[in-house]
């Protein structure tokens, strides 16, 4: 089981990097706490599996997993909502289309594949990230925008798959690592897209 710690370590590093990228940015405190909760959860998990402390750290791992999947995700959502950038308020039809498609896709995924790893809080945070990616894509930052959109959809798909399917799809180990790597990619998307949108919001307010 020590190999389980590898993907947890990758997730922890990505979440901490995300924290460093949005530190002290306007409106960043909720998202910073959310990413920090994810990093702590991954750190506890890596110690639990890497040091063979499954029983000893089971309760604290479960606690932080619940906090990061609910409170942490809501905090990340709050930061994106607080930005109020011109792109988010412009009513641009392309951006609104992306948002609506994301909401419909996410709702369908929850209704069809709902499982313990796909919560409403997580869905909303993923939707916010994809919407932010759409705003960035529409503003000309196509690479970052596409990355945010793809990472959000990947997180949603892998999370739904793990929460609803058995070992017949990919097998337990591939699904375990795929999920944690998808969350790691999403953490980077959260930080990078928020950083860019925060800069635009600051310029618009100046």
mmCIF file with all atom_site columns, C-alpha atoms in Angstrom:
data_model
loop_
_atom_site.group_PDB
_atom_site.id
_atom_site.type_symbol
_atom_site.label_atom_id
_atom_site.label_alt_id
_atom_site.label_comp_id
_atom_site.label_asym_id
_atom_site.label_entity_id
_atom_site.label_seq_id
_atom_site.pdbx_PDB_ins_code
_atom_site.Cartn_x
_atom_site.Cartn_y
_atom_site.Cartn_z
_atom_site.occupancy
_atom_site.B_iso_or_equiv
_atom_site.pdbx_formal_charge
_atom_site.auth_seq_id
_atom_site.auth_comp_id
_atom_site.auth_asym_id
_atom_site.auth_atom_id
_atom_site.pdbx_PDB_model_num
ATOM 1   C CA . UNK A 1 1   ? 0.000   0.000  0.000   1.00 0.00 ? 1   UNK A CA 1
ATOM 2   C CA . UNK A 1 2   ? 2.902   2.487  0.178   1.00 0.00 ? 2   UNK A CA 1
ATOM 3   C CA . UNK A 1 3   ? 2.380   3.249  -3.513  1.00 0.00 ? 3   UNK A CA 1
ATOM 4   C CA . UNK A 1 4   ? -0.946  4.846  -2.571  1.00 0.00 ? 4   UNK A CA 1
ATOM 5   C CA . UNK A 1 5   ? 1.104   7.582  -0.929  1.00 0.00 ? 5   UNK A CA 1
ATOM 6   C CA . UNK A 1 6   ? 2.672   8.599  -4.251  1.00 0.00 ? 6   UNK A CA 1
ATOM 7   C CA . UNK A 1 7   ? -0.449  10.071 -5.801  1.00 0.00 ? 7   UNK A CA 1
ATOM 8   C CA . UNK A 1 8   ? -1.315  11.647 -2.441  1.00 0.00 ? 8   UNK A CA 1
ATOM 9   C CA . UNK A 1 9   ? 2.084   13.353 -2.396  1.00 0.00 ? 9   UNK A CA 1
ATOM 10  C CA . UNK A 1 10  ? 1.547   14.663 -5.922  1.00 0.00 ? 10  UNK A CA 1
ATOM 11  C CA . UNK A 1 11  ? -1.819  16.067 -4.849  1.00 0.00 ? 11  UNK A CA 1
ATOM 12  C CA . UNK A 1 12  ? -0.304  17.656 -1.748  1.00 0.00 ? 12  UNK A CA 1
ATOM 13  C CA . UNK A 1 13  ? 2.474   19.339 -3.740  1.00 0.00 ? 13  UNK A CA 1
ATOM 14  C CA . UNK A 1 14  ? 0.043   20.667 -6.358  1.00 0.00 ? 14  UNK A CA 1
ATOM 15  C CA . UNK A 1 15  ? -2.325  22.010 -3.705  1.00 0.00 ? 15  UNK A CA 1
ATOM 16  C CA . UNK A 1 16  ? 0.526   23.714 -1.829  1.00 0.00 ? 16  UNK A CA 1
ATOM 17  C CA . UNK A 1 17  ? 1.814   25.186 -5.078  1.00 0.00 ? 17  UNK A CA 1
ATOM 18  C CA . UNK A 1 18  ? -1.674  26.511 -5.691  1.00 0.00 ? 18  UNK A CA 1
ATOM 19  C CA . UNK A 1 19  ? -1.651  28.117 -2.241  1.00 0.00 ? 19  UNK A CA 1
ATOM 20  C CA . UNK A 1 20  ? 1.639   29.826 -3.040  1.00 0.00 ? 20  UNK A CA 1
ATOM 21  C CA . UNK A 1 21  ? 0.278   31.189 -6.335  1.00 0.00 ? 21  UNK A CA 1
ATOM 22  C CA . UNK A 1 22  ? -2.795  32.868 -4.849  1.00 0.00 ? 22  UNK A CA 1
ATOM 23  C CA . UNK A 1 23  ? -1.312  33.940 -1.513  1.00 0.00 ? 23  UNK A CA 1
ATOM 24  C CA . UNK A 1 24  ? -2.292  37.539 -0.650  1.00 0.00 ? 24  UNK A CA 1
ATOM 25  C CA . UNK A 1 25  ? -4.306  38.050 -3.822  1.00 0.00 ? 25  UNK A CA 1
ATOM 26  C CA . UNK A 1 26  ? -7.628  39.915 -3.484  1.00 0.00 ? 26  UNK A CA 1
ATOM 27  C CA . UNK A 1 27  ? -10.517 37.603 -2.544  1.00 0.00 ? 27  UNK A CA 1
ATOM 28  C CA . UNK A 1 28  ? -8.102  34.669 -2.292  1.00 0.00 ? 28  UNK A CA 1
ATOM 29  C CA . UNK A 1 29  ? -8.442  33.783 1.403   1.00 0.00 ? 29  UNK A CA 1
ATOM 30  C CA . UNK A 1 30  ? -11.380 31.350 1.039   1.00 0.00 ? 30  UNK A CA 1
ATOM 31  C CA . UNK A 1 31  ? -9.760  29.522 -1.900  1.00 0.00 ? 31  UNK A CA 1
ATOM 32  C CA . UNK A 1 32  ? -6.426  29.513 -0.089  1.00 0.00 ? 32  UNK A CA 1
ATOM 33  C CA . UNK A 1 33  ? -8.024  27.791 2.903   1.00 0.00 ? 33  UNK A CA 1
ATOM 34  C CA . UNK A 1 34  ? -9.812  25.361 0.591   1.00 0.00 ? 34  UNK A CA 1
ATOM 35  C CA . UNK A 1 35  ? -6.601  24.369 -1.183  1.00 0.00 ? 35  UNK A CA 1
ATOM 36  C CA . UNK A 1 36  ? -4.807  24.150 2.156   1.00 0.00 ? 36  UNK A CA 1
ATOM 37  C CA . UNK A 1 37  ? -7.444  21.713 3.416   1.00 0.00 ? 37  UNK A CA 1
ATOM 38  C CA . UNK A 1 38  ? -6.851  19.565 0.334   1.00 0.00 ? 38  UNK A CA 1
ATOM 39  C CA . UNK A 1 39  ? -3.091  19.701 0.926   1.00 0.00 ? 39  UNK A CA 1
ATOM 40  C CA . UNK A 1 40  ? -3.472  18.704 4.581   1.00 0.00 ? 40  UNK A CA 1
ATOM 41  C CA . UNK A 1 41  ? -5.803  15.856 3.643   1.00 0.00 ? 41  UNK A CA 1
ATOM 42  C CA . UNK A 1 42  ? -3.332  14.562 1.071   1.00 0.00 ? 42  UNK A CA 1
ATOM 43  C CA . UNK A 1 43  ? -0.453  14.961 3.528   1.00 0.00 ? 43  UNK A CA 1
ATOM 44  C CA . UNK A 1 44  ? -2.254  12.943 6.195   1.00 0.00 ? 44  UNK A CA 1
ATOM 45  C CA . UNK A 1 45  ? -3.156  10.303 3.607   1.00 0.00 ? 45  UNK A CA 1
ATOM 46  C CA . UNK A 1 46  ? 0.418   10.049 2.349   1.00 0.00 ? 46  UNK A CA 1
ATOM 47  C CA . UNK A 1 47  ? 1.618   9.517  5.924   1.00 0.00 ? 47  UNK A CA 1
ATOM 48  C CA . UNK A 1 48  ? -1.157  7.020  6.556   1.00 0.00 ? 48  UNK A CA 1
ATOM 49  C CA . UNK A 1 49  ? -0.308  4.853  3.562   1.00 0.00 ? 49  UNK A CA 1
ATOM 50  C CA . UNK A 1 50  ? 3.404   5.565  3.259   1.00 0.00 ? 50  UNK A CA 1
ATOM 51  C CA . UNK A 1 51  ? 4.145   4.824  6.922   1.00 0.00 ? 51  UNK A CA 1
ATOM 52  C CA . UNK A 1 52  ? 1.613   1.984  7.237   1.00 0.00 ? 52  UNK A CA 1
ATOM 53  C CA . UNK A 1 53  ? -0.491  3.865  9.792   1.00 0.00 ? 53  UNK A CA 1
ATOM 54  C CA . UNK A 1 54  ? -3.840  2.932  8.283   1.00 0.00 ? 54  UNK A CA 1
ATOM 55  C CA . UNK A 1 55  ? -5.638  2.395  11.580  1.00 0.00 ? 55  UNK A CA 1
ATOM 56  C CA . UNK A 1 56  ? -3.877  5.113  13.544  1.00 0.00 ? 56  UNK A CA 1
ATOM 57  C CA . UNK A 1 57  ? -4.636  7.890  11.047  1.00 0.00 ? 57  UNK A CA 1
ATOM 58  C CA . UNK A 1 58  ? -7.962  6.600  9.734   1.00 0.00 ? 58  UNK A CA 1
ATOM 59  C CA . UNK A 1 59  ? -10.133 8.951  11.805  1.00 0.00 ? 59  UNK A CA 1
ATOM 60  C CA . UNK A 1 60  ? -8.146  12.128 11.161  1.00 0.00 ? 60  UNK A CA 1
ATOM 61  C CA . UNK A 1 61  ? -7.887  11.250 7.460   1.00 0.00 ? 61  UNK A CA 1
ATOM 62  C CA . UNK A 1 62  ? -11.648 10.797 7.310   1.00 0.00 ? 62  UNK A CA 1
ATOM 63  C CA . UNK A 1 63  ? -12.201 14.099 9.100   1.00 0.00 ? 63  UNK A CA 1
ATOM 64  C CA . UNK A 1 64  ? -10.028 16.120 6.737   1.00 0.00 ? 64  UNK A CA 1
ATOM 65  C CA . UNK A 1 65  ? -11.445 14.304 3.715   1.00 0.00 ? 65  UNK A CA 1
ATOM 66  C CA . UNK A 1 66  ? -14.941 15.371 4.744   1.00 0.00 ? 66  UNK A CA 1
ATOM 67  C CA . UNK A 1 67  ? -13.826 18.943 5.435   1.00 0.00 ? 67  UNK A CA 1
ATOM 68  C CA . UNK A 1 68  ? -11.993 19.326 2.132   1.00 0.00 ? 68  UNK A CA 1
ATOM 69  C CA . UNK A 1 69  ? -14.846 17.770 0.125   1.00 0.00 ? 69  UNK A CA 1
ATOM 70  C CA . UNK A 1 70  ? -17.470 20.044 1.641   1.00 0.00 ? 70  UNK A CA 1
ATOM 71  C CA . UNK A 1 71  ? -16.130 23.158 3.377   1.00 0.00 ? 71  UNK A CA 1
ATOM 72  C CA . UNK A 1 72  ? -13.001 23.368 1.222   1.00 0.00 ? 72  UNK A CA 1
ATOM 73  C CA . UNK A 1 73  ? -14.928 23.163 -2.031  1.00 0.00 ? 73  UNK A CA 1
ATOM 74  C CA . UNK A 1 74  ? -17.449 25.766 -0.891  1.00 0.00 ? 74  UNK A CA 1
ATOM 75  C CA . UNK A 1 75  ? -14.621 28.133 0.070   1.00 0.00 ? 75  UNK A CA 1
ATOM 76  C CA . UNK A 1 76  ? -13.063 27.764 -3.379  1.00 0.00 ? 76  UNK A CA 1
ATOM 77  C CA . UNK A 1 77  ? -16.440 28.523 -4.922  1.00 0.00 ? 77  UNK A CA 1
ATOM 78  C CA . UNK A 1 78  ? -16.809 31.627 -2.723  1.00 0.00 ? 78  UNK A CA 1
ATOM 79  C CA . UNK A 1 79  ? -13.498 33.030 -3.947  1.00 0.00 ? 79  UNK A CA 1
ATOM 80  C CA . UNK A 1 80  ? -14.487 32.650 -7.595  1.00 0.00 ? 80  UNK A CA 1
ATOM 81  C CA . UNK A 1 81  ? -17.865 34.265 -6.980  1.00 0.00 ? 81  UNK A CA 1
ATOM 82  C CA . UNK A 1 82  ? -16.213 37.145 -5.096  1.00 0.00 ? 82  UNK A CA 1
ATOM 83  C CA . UNK A 1 83  ? -14.011 38.094 -8.033  1.00 0.00 ? 83  UNK A CA 1
ATOM 84  C CA . UNK A 1 84  ? -16.818 39.811 -9.959  1.00 0.00 ? 84  UNK A CA 1
ATOM 85  C CA . UNK A 1 85  ? -14.621 40.380 -12.985 1.00 0.00 ? 85  UNK A CA 1
ATOM 86  C CA . UNK A 1 86  ? -15.977 42.156 -16.057 1.00 0.00 ? 86  UNK A CA 1
ATOM 87  C CA . UNK A 1 87  ? -15.792 38.848 -17.911 1.00 0.00 ? 87  UNK A CA 1
ATOM 88  C CA . UNK A 1 88  ? -18.071 37.213 -15.353 1.00 0.00 ? 88  UNK A CA 1
ATOM 89  C CA . UNK A 1 89  ? -20.558 40.084 -15.460 1.00 0.00 ? 89  UNK A CA 1
ATOM 90  C CA . UNK A 1 90  ? -20.500 40.944 -19.145 1.00 0.00 ? 90  UNK A CA 1
ATOM 91  C CA . UNK A 1 91  ? -23.277 38.544 -20.135 1.00 0.00 ? 91  UNK A CA 1
ATOM 92  C CA . UNK A 1 92  ? -21.237 37.361 -23.111 1.00 0.00 ? 92  UNK A CA 1
ATOM 93  C CA . UNK A 1 93  ? -23.242 34.699 -24.907 1.00 0.00 ? 93  UNK A CA 1
ATOM 94  C CA . UNK A 1 94  ? -20.309 32.379 -25.491 1.00 0.00 ? 94  UNK A CA 1
ATOM 95  C CA . UNK A 1 95  ? -19.394 32.420 -21.804 1.00 0.00 ? 95  UNK A CA 1
ATOM 96  C CA . UNK A 1 96  ? -23.025 31.932 -20.733 1.00 0.00 ? 96  UNK A CA 1
ATOM 97  C CA . UNK A 1 97  ? -23.278 28.965 -23.094 1.00 0.00 ? 97  UNK A CA 1
ATOM 98  C CA . UNK A 1 98  ? -20.232 27.362 -21.496 1.00 0.00 ? 98  UNK A CA 1
ATOM 99  C CA . UNK A 1 99  ? -21.707 27.889 -18.041 1.00 0.00 ? 99  UNK A CA 1
ATOM 100 C CA . UNK A 1 100 ? -25.069 26.403 -18.990 1.00 0.00 ? 100 UNK A CA 1
ATOM 101 C CA . UNK A 1 101 ? -23.497 23.389 -20.694 1.00 0.00 ? 101 UNK A CA 1
ATOM 102 C CA . UNK A 1 102 ? -21.328 22.826 -17.633 1.00 0.00 ? 102 UNK A CA 1
ATOM 103 C CA . UNK A 1 103 ? -24.299 23.002 -15.275 1.00 0.00 ? 103 UNK A CA 1
ATOM 104 C CA . UNK A 1 104 ? -26.349 20.635 -17.424 1.00 0.00 ? 104 UNK A CA 1
ATOM 105 C CA . UNK A 1 105 ? -23.448 18.206 -17.815 1.00 0.00 ? 105 UNK A CA 1
ATOM 106 C CA . UNK A 1 106 ? -22.701 18.325 -14.105 1.00 0.00 ? 106 UNK A CA 1
ATOM 107 C CA . UNK A 1 107 ? -26.329 17.824 -13.105 1.00 0.00 ? 107 UNK A CA 1
ATOM 108 C CA . UNK A 1 108 ? -26.628 14.873 -15.483 1.00 0.00 ? 108 UNK A CA 1
ATOM 109 C CA . UNK A 1 109 ? -23.458 13.352 -14.070 1.00 0.00 ? 109 UNK A CA 1
ATOM 110 C CA . UNK A 1 110 ? -24.724 13.675 -10.518 1.00 0.00 ? 110 UNK A CA 1
ATOM 111 C CA . UNK A 1 111 ? -28.138 12.221 -11.347 1.00 0.00 ? 111 UNK A CA 1
ATOM 112 C CA . UNK A 1 112 ? -26.677 9.309  -13.294 1.00 0.00 ? 112 UNK A CA 1
ATOM 113 C CA . UNK A 1 113 ? -23.441 8.564  -11.481 1.00 0.00 ? 113 UNK A CA 1
ATOM 114 C CA . UNK A 1 114 ? -23.982 10.010 -8.017  1.00 0.00 ? 114 UNK A CA 1
ATOM 115 C CA . UNK A 1 115 ? -21.622 8.497  -5.465  1.00 0.00 ? 115 UNK A CA 1
ATOM 116 C CA . UNK A 1 116 ? -19.780 9.385  -2.280  1.00 0.00 ? 116 UNK A CA 1
ATOM 117 C CA . UNK A 1 117 ? -17.015 11.225 -4.133  1.00 0.00 ? 117 UNK A CA 1
ATOM 118 C CA . UNK A 1 118 ? -19.370 13.427 -6.130  1.00 0.00 ? 118 UNK A CA 1
ATOM 119 C CA . UNK A 1 119 ? -20.960 15.922 -3.743  1.00 0.00 ? 119 UNK A CA 1
ATOM 120 C CA . UNK A 1 120 ? -22.938 19.065 -4.453  1.00 0.00 ? 120 UNK A CA 1
ATOM 121 C CA . UNK A 1 121 ? -20.146 21.218 -3.012  1.00 0.00 ? 121 UNK A CA 1
ATOM 122 C CA . UNK A 1 122 ? -17.588 19.548 -5.259  1.00 0.00 ? 122 UNK A CA 1
ATOM 123 C CA . UNK A 1 123 ? -19.847 19.916 -8.286  1.00 0.00 ? 123 UNK A CA 1
ATOM 124 C CA . UNK A 1 124 ? -20.280 23.642 -7.645  1.00 0.00 ? 124 UNK A CA 1
ATOM 125 C CA . UNK A 1 125 ? -16.534 24.180 -7.213  1.00 0.00 ? 125 UNK A CA 1
ATOM 126 C CA . UNK A 1 126 ? -15.816 22.268 -10.414 1.00 0.00 ? 126 UNK A CA 1
ATOM 127 C CA . UNK A 1 127 ? -18.472 24.291 -12.231 1.00 0.00 ? 127 UNK A CA 1
ATOM 128 C CA . UNK A 1 128 ? -16.869 27.533 -11.027 1.00 0.00 ? 128 UNK A CA 1
ATOM 129 C CA . UNK A 1 129 ? -13.471 26.407 -12.301 1.00 0.00 ? 129 UNK A CA 1
ATOM 130 C CA . UNK A 1 130 ? -14.847 25.434 -15.699 1.00 0.00 ? 130 UNK A CA 1
ATOM 131 C CA . UNK A 1 131 ? -16.721 28.734 -15.907 1.00 0.00 ? 131 UNK A CA 1
ATOM 132 C CA . UNK A 1 132 ? -13.508 30.593 -15.041 1.00 0.00 ? 132 UNK A CA 1
ATOM 133 C CA . UNK A 1 133 ? -11.765 28.642 -17.784 1.00 0.00 ? 133 UNK A CA 1
ATOM 134 C CA . UNK A 1 134 ? -14.486 29.705 -20.189 1.00 0.00 ? 134 UNK A CA 1
ATOM 135 C CA . UNK A 1 135 ? -13.996 33.346 -19.220 1.00 0.00 ? 135 UNK A CA 1
ATOM 136 C CA . UNK A 1 136 ? -10.233 33.083 -19.722 1.00 0.00 ? 136 UNK A CA 1
ATOM 137 C CA . UNK A 1 137 ? -10.682 31.303 -23.058 1.00 0.00 ? 137 UNK A CA 1
ATOM 138 C CA . UNK A 1 138 ? -13.086 33.987 -24.207 1.00 0.00 ? 138 UNK A CA 1
ATOM 139 C CA . UNK A 1 139 ? -10.597 36.706 -23.223 1.00 0.00 ? 139 UNK A CA 1
ATOM 140 C CA . UNK A 1 140 ? -7.845  35.206 -25.368 1.00 0.00 ? 140 UNK A CA 1
ATOM 141 C CA . UNK A 1 141 ? -6.004  33.082 -22.797 1.00 0.00 ? 141 UNK A CA 1
ATOM 142 C CA . UNK A 1 142 ? -6.926  29.949 -24.663 1.00 0.00 ? 142 UNK A CA 1
ATOM 143 C CA . UNK A 1 143 ? -4.297  27.578 -23.263 1.00 0.00 ? 143 UNK A CA 1
ATOM 144 C CA . UNK A 1 144 ? -5.052  28.332 -19.619 1.00 0.00 ? 144 UNK A CA 1
ATOM 145 C CA . UNK A 1 145 ? -8.782  28.487 -20.278 1.00 0.00 ? 145 UNK A CA 1
ATOM 146 C CA . UNK A 1 146 ? -8.763  25.123 -22.026 1.00 0.00 ? 146 UNK A CA 1
ATOM 147 C CA . UNK A 1 147 ? -6.677  23.616 -19.223 1.00 0.00 ? 147 UNK A CA 1
ATOM 148 C CA . UNK A 1 148 ? -9.150  24.811 -16.577 1.00 0.00 ? 148 UNK A CA 1
ATOM 149 C CA . UNK A 1 149 ? -12.101 23.461 -18.555 1.00 0.00 ? 149 UNK A CA 1
ATOM 150 C CA . UNK A 1 150 ? -10.480 20.096 -19.295 1.00 0.00 ? 150 UNK A CA 1
ATOM 151 C CA . UNK A 1 151 ? -9.200  19.591 -15.742 1.00 0.00 ? 151 UNK A CA 1
ATOM 152 C CA . UNK A 1 152 ? -12.644 20.364 -14.343 1.00 0.00 ? 152 UNK A CA 1
ATOM 153 C CA . UNK A 1 153 ? -14.360 17.933 -16.695 1.00 0.00 ? 153 UNK A CA 1
ATOM 154 C CA . UNK A 1 154 ? -11.688 15.310 -15.955 1.00 0.00 ? 154 UNK A CA 1
ATOM 155 C CA . UNK A 1 155 ? -12.225 15.720 -12.209 1.00 0.00 ? 155 UNK A CA 1
ATOM 156 C CA . UNK A 1 156 ? -15.976 15.389 -12.696 1.00 0.00 ? 156 UNK A CA 1
ATOM 157 C CA . UNK A 1 157 ? -15.695 12.326 -14.921 1.00 0.00 ? 157 UNK A CA 1
ATOM 158 C CA . UNK A 1 158 ? -13.122 10.463 -12.837 1.00 0.00 ? 158 UNK A CA 1
ATOM 159 C CA . UNK A 1 159 ? -14.915 11.301 -9.590  1.00 0.00 ? 159 UNK A CA 1
ATOM 160 C CA . UNK A 1 160 ? -18.213 10.062 -10.991 1.00 0.00 ? 160 UNK A CA 1
ATOM 161 C CA . UNK A 1 161 ? -16.568 6.933  -12.334 1.00 0.00 ? 161 UNK A CA 1
ATOM 162 C CA . UNK A 1 162 ? -14.950 6.050  -9.026  1.00 0.00 ? 162 UNK A CA 1
ATOM 163 C CA . UNK A 1 163 ? -18.068 6.794  -7.049  1.00 0.00 ? 163 UNK A CA 1
ATOM 164 C CA . UNK A 1 164 ? -20.332 4.576  -9.121  1.00 0.00 ? 164 UNK A CA 1
ATOM 165 C CA . UNK A 1 165 ? -18.406 1.851  -10.892 1.00 0.00 ? 165 UNK A CA 1
ATOM 166 C CA . UNK A 1 166 ? -16.769 -1.305 -9.659  1.00 0.00 ? 166 UNK A CA 1
ATOM 167 C CA . UNK A 1 167 ? -13.371 -2.809 -10.351 1.00 0.00 ? 167 UNK A CA 1
ATOM 168 C CA . UNK A 1 168 ? -14.587 -3.945 -13.762 1.00 0.00 ? 168 UNK A CA 1
ATOM 169 C CA . UNK A 1 169 ? -13.973 -0.528 -15.342 1.00 0.00 ? 169 UNK A CA 1
ATOM 170 C CA . UNK A 1 170 ? -10.292 0.171  -14.693 1.00 0.00 ? 170 UNK A CA 1
ATOM 171 C CA . UNK A 1 171 ? -9.463  -1.769 -11.578 1.00 0.00 ? 171 UNK A CA 1
ATOM 172 C CA . UNK A 1 172 ? -9.112  -0.337 -8.095  1.00 0.00 ? 172 UNK A CA 1
ATOM 173 C CA . UNK A 1 173 ? -5.489  0.815  -8.288  1.00 0.00 ? 173 UNK A CA 1
ATOM 174 C CA . UNK A 1 174 ? -5.743  2.693  -11.614 1.00 0.00 ? 174 UNK A CA 1
ATOM 175 C CA . UNK A 1 175 ? -8.952  4.360  -10.441 1.00 0.00 ? 175 UNK A CA 1
ATOM 176 C CA . UNK A 1 176 ? -7.358  5.373  -7.140  1.00 0.00 ? 176 UNK A CA 1
ATOM 177 C CA . UNK A 1 177 ? -4.372  7.035  -8.791  1.00 0.00 ? 177 UNK A CA 1
ATOM 178 C CA . UNK A 1 178 ? -6.432  8.510  -11.632 1.00 0.00 ? 178 UNK A CA 1
ATOM 179 C CA . UNK A 1 179 ? -8.722  10.251 -9.155  1.00 0.00 ? 179 UNK A CA 1
ATOM 180 C CA . UNK A 1 180 ? -5.932  11.790 -7.088  1.00 0.00 ? 180 UNK A CA 1
ATOM 181 C CA . UNK A 1 181 ? -4.003  12.916 -10.163 1.00 0.00 ? 181 UNK A CA 1
ATOM 182 C CA . UNK A 1 182 ? -7.186  14.457 -11.587 1.00 0.00 ? 182 UNK A CA 1
ATOM 183 C CA . UNK A 1 183 ? -7.717  16.404 -8.361  1.00 0.00 ? 183 UNK A CA 1
ATOM 184 C CA . UNK A 1 184 ? -4.068  17.506 -8.450  1.00 0.00 ? 184 UNK A CA 1
ATOM 185 C CA . UNK A 1 185 ? -4.491  18.868 -11.983 1.00 0.00 ? 185 UNK A CA 1
ATOM 186 C CA . UNK A 1 186 ? -7.682  20.601 -10.899 1.00 0.00 ? 186 UNK A CA 1
ATOM 187 C CA . UNK A 1 187 ? -5.926  22.268 -7.946  1.00 0.00 ? 187 UNK A CA 1
ATOM 188 C CA . UNK A 1 188 ? -3.432  23.798 -10.369 1.00 0.00 ? 188 UNK A CA 1
ATOM 189 C CA . UNK A 1 189 ? -6.291  24.968 -12.579 1.00 0.00 ? 189 UNK A CA 1
ATOM 190 C CA . UNK A 1 190 ? -8.004  26.598 -9.588  1.00 0.00 ? 190 UNK A CA 1
ATOM 191 C CA . UNK A 1 191 ? -4.892  28.520 -8.610  1.00 0.00 ? 191 UNK A CA 1
ATOM 192 C CA . UNK A 1 192 ? -3.798  29.592 -12.091 1.00 0.00 ? 192 UNK A CA 1
ATOM 193 C CA . UNK A 1 193 ? -7.241  30.611 -13.324 1.00 0.00 ? 193 UNK A CA 1
ATOM 194 C CA . UNK A 1 194 ? -8.027  32.446 -10.086 1.00 0.00 ? 194 UNK A CA 1
ATOM 195 C CA . UNK A 1 195 ? -4.704  34.270 -10.218 1.00 0.00 ? 195 UNK A CA 1
ATOM 196 C CA . UNK A 1 196 ? -5.355  35.482 -13.757 1.00 0.00 ? 196 UNK A CA 1
ATOM 197 C CA . UNK A 1 197 ? -8.948  36.503 -13.102 1.00 0.00 ? 197 UNK A CA 1
ATOM 198 C CA . UNK A 1 198 ? -7.947  38.228 -9.875  1.00 0.00 ? 198 UNK A CA 1
ATOM 199 C CA . UNK A 1 199 ? -5.419  40.318 -11.777 1.00 0.00 ? 199 UNK A CA 1
ATOM 200 C CA . UNK A 1 200 ? -8.083  41.338 -14.273 1.00 0.00 ? 200 UNK A CA 1
ATOM 201 C CA . UNK A 1 201 ? -10.496 42.227 -11.476 1.00 0.00 ? 201 UNK A CA 1
ATOM 202 C CA . UNK A 1 202 ? -7.840  44.397 -9.832  1.00 0.00 ? 202 UNK A CA 1
ATOM 203 C CA . UNK A 1 203 ? -7.136  46.241 -13.081 1.00 0.00 ? 203 UNK A CA 1
ATOM 204 C CA . UNK A 1 204 ? -10.839 46.770 -13.722 1.00 0.00 ? 204 UNK A CA 1
ATOM 205 C CA . UNK A 1 205 ? -11.309 48.227 -10.251 1.00 0.00 ? 205 UNK A CA 1
ATOM 206 C CA . UNK A 1 206 ? -8.288  50.546 -10.533 1.00 0.00 ? 206 UNK A CA 1
#
